[in-house]
Amino acid sequence: MKICMIGTGYVGLVSGTCFAELGNQVICTDINKIKIAKLNECVIPIYEPGLEELVKRNFKQGRLKFSSDISSSIKNSDIIFICVGTPTKKKTNSANLKYVFSVTNTIKNNLNKYKVIVTKSTVPVTTGDNLEKILNIKKNKNKFDVISNPEFLREGEAIRDFMYPDRVVVGTGSKKANNIMKNLYLPIIKKKSRYFHTSRRAAELIKYASNAFLAAKITYINELANLCEKSNIDVKDVSIGMGLDERIGDRFLRAGPGYGGSCFPKDTRALVTTAKKFKTNLSIVESVIKSNDNRHKLLASRIIKIMSNNLNNKKISFLGVTFKAGTDDMRESPALNIIPSLIKKGATINYYDPSGPKDIFKSKKIKHCKSIKDACNKADLLIVHTEWNEFKQLNFKKLAQRKNFKVFDMRNLYSPEKMKKNNIKYFSIGRYLI
Ligand code: NAD
């Protein structure tokens, strides 16, 4: 099939490349001409394990192309995937659909034959209805179906998630469009992924409902971690004990610094706004958002407490700043909230992250370091913020240079007992209160 991806970010690039790998002719487009020029030289703009090899192979074999000529790419394709961003609109907390509408207007002017127009971007319920209205001008009659096919991939595991998803959700009332989509996804469905055909509005809501549910699961265990700290229980035991119940499952039950990233924060906010639009109360999701926002403040005050209420001229090292391992995405990472509040209290920060975001903070008090050793040089406190594999076997005795050296492990990667044995002052999440 001939496919056009509009928006070559995390979702557009990964899904476009995977569709090419499955044997389709794919053209990935973007308004960012520099990005497209680099991709044409096989320079990948994001850190995503395995993506580079896949892009290079499919590019060389001629199935994957990159172009900033969006109009002609639309004309030459049968299926158009809208993959642009839908960030939070600041004033209203709703999803900002300006990029989606802008793309739809471009599609409207380039419908030379029947095409399936797919929203892969996460968009609120009724967006498909609105796109259909925009496209439905006289000359476009019977030339399109607008369908919803939300994407569930996770950054850091994106290729595996795309190729072996739990489910493919397709929302459309059109039999013709559904058949085209089913055919497109056939190689994936054959591998036992469930193809779920539903209404367009339901598909739109499924994406938000799933993300809000996972955000709630993380927030739930984080709140329980607060209780564990006060009642001398190890939250890891609680997670294991709960997760063994198949109705609950053990995933997304790891206490930590709170959820972040490009999806959960914005999607929970947008879902609440959608509910309000339909005069419905989603108090659970509202509480999740509030609790997660508070978590950053709570952890910042915990750090201050660990440092005996004095951060003045204290050197704090962050290991990892991205919201999770396996990505260079800094969007809504907890570190972005925690670090500035430590600076305000007089601390200086060194940070190291394997995916290498180097210039995320514009402050002389924050320094990017090229190695774990450099970041920990003369540190008073080491914070393990992101669960990168290379942080899982650190020799803290070697890293400790200051007499009062302390470790705050926000991912519970280490055993408190072993740390005690090695005389390291160690703090973690949901295990021991200081
Ligand atoms: P992104 O910001 O990484 O990429 C969006 C791209 O769209 C950018 O390259 C931008 O230049 C391009 N763009 C903007 N306006 C355009 C236009 N008019 N024409 C062509 N290109 C344009 O975004 P992303 O993380 O890939 O997310 C895209 C959508 O997918 C969002 O709705 C997001 O919620 C959803 N989603 C993201 C993930 C994820 O893990 N990142 C997972 C599932 C779903």
Short mmCIF file of C-alpha atoms and ligand atoms in Angstrom, two decimals, residues 6-12 29-32 35 46 70 83-86 99 102-103 106 120-123 151-155 207 211 262-263 266-267 329 331, ligand 1:
data_model
loop_
_atom_site.label_atom_id
_atom_site.label_comp_id
_atom_site.label_asym_id
_atom_site.label_seq_id
_atom_site.Cartn_x
_atom_site.Cartn_y
_atom_site.Cartn_z
CA ILE A 6 2.25 13.57 8.18
CA GLY A 7 4.44 14.47 11.14
CA THR A 8 7.72 12.59 11.46
CA GLY A 9 8.19 12.68 15.24
CA TYR A 10 8.31 9.68 17.59
CA VAL A 11 5.05 8.22 16.33
CA GLY A 12 5.26 9.18 12.65
CA THR A 29 6.61 14.08 5.69
CA ASP A 30 7.13 16.98 8.06
CA ILE A 31 7.07 20.79 8.01
CA ASN A 32 10.46 20.70 9.69
CA LYS A 35 14.57 17.13 10.09
CA ILE A 46 15.51 10.84 18.21
CA ILE A 70 3.40 17.31 1.87
CA CYS A 83 0.89 12.00 13.39
CA VAL A 84 1.43 15.59 14.52
CA GLY A 85 1.64 16.66 18.15
CA THR A 86 -1.41 17.43 20.30
CA TYR A 99 -1.46 21.13 14.03
CA SER A 102 -3.63 22.63 9.76
CA VAL A 103 -2.76 19.19 8.32
CA THR A 106 -3.65 20.58 3.52
CA LYS A 120 -2.87 8.40 14.80
CA SER A 121 -2.29 11.50 16.89
CA THR A 122 -4.06 11.28 20.24
CA VAL A 123 -7.16 13.41 19.73
CA GLU A 151 -1.09 4.54 18.74
CA PHE A 152 -0.09 2.74 21.94
CA LEU A 153 3.69 2.47 21.48
CA ARG A 154 6.00 3.36 24.36
CA GLU A 155 9.16 5.35 23.81
CA LYS A 207 -6.58 5.95 23.90
CA ASN A 211 -3.36 6.42 29.36
CA SER A 262 4.91 13.39 26.22
CA CYS A 263 1.67 11.49 26.81
CA LYS A 266 -1.16 16.02 28.60
CA ASP A 267 -3.62 13.18 27.99
CA ASP A 329 12.52 12.72 25.50
CA ARG A 331 8.90 16.38 27.91
P1 NAD B 1 6.44 14.87 18.05
O1 NAD B 1 6.36 16.24 18.62
O2 NAD B 1 7.63 14.02 18.34
O3 NAD B 1 6.30 14.95 16.45
C1 NAD B 1 5.33 15.72 15.80
C2 NAD B 1 5.89 16.12 14.43
O4 NAD B 1 4.85 16.75 13.67
C3 NAD B 1 7.04 17.11 14.50
O5 NAD B 1 8.16 16.59 13.81
C4 NAD B 1 6.48 18.36 13.81
O6 NAD B 1 7.46 19.11 13.11
C5 NAD B 1 5.45 17.77 12.89
N1 NAD B 1 4.42 18.71 12.43
C6 NAD B 1 3.76 19.68 13.14
N2 NAD B 1 2.88 20.32 12.34
C7 NAD B 1 2.97 19.76 11.12
C8 NAD B 1 2.32 20.00 9.88
N3 NAD B 1 1.37 20.95 9.75
N4 NAD B 1 2.66 19.24 8.82
C9 NAD B 1 3.62 18.27 8.94
N5 NAD B 1 4.26 18.02 10.08
C10 NAD B 1 3.95 18.75 11.16
O7 NAD B 1 5.11 14.14 18.51
P2 NAD B 1 4.92 12.58 18.88
O8 NAD B 1 5.51 12.31 20.22
O9 NAD B 1 5.30 11.76 17.71
O10 NAD B 1 3.34 12.53 19.06
C11 NAD B 1 2.46 12.67 17.97
C12 NAD B 1 1.06 12.26 18.42
O11 NAD B 1 1.07 10.88 18.78
C13 NAD B 1 0.57 13.01 19.66
O12 NAD B 1 -0.80 13.22 19.55
C14 NAD B 1 0.87 12.06 20.79
O13 NAD B 1 0.01 12.23 21.89
C15 NAD B 1 0.62 10.70 20.13
N6 NAD B 1 1.37 9.60 20.73
C16 NAD B 1 2.66 9.76 21.13
C17 NAD B 1 3.36 8.69 21.67
C18 NAD B 1 4.78 8.84 22.13
O14 NAD B 1 5.28 7.95 22.81
N7 NAD B 1 5.47 9.93 21.81
C19 NAD B 1 2.73 7.45 21.80
C20 NAD B 1 1.42 7.30 21.37
C21 NAD B 1 0.75 8.39 20.83
#
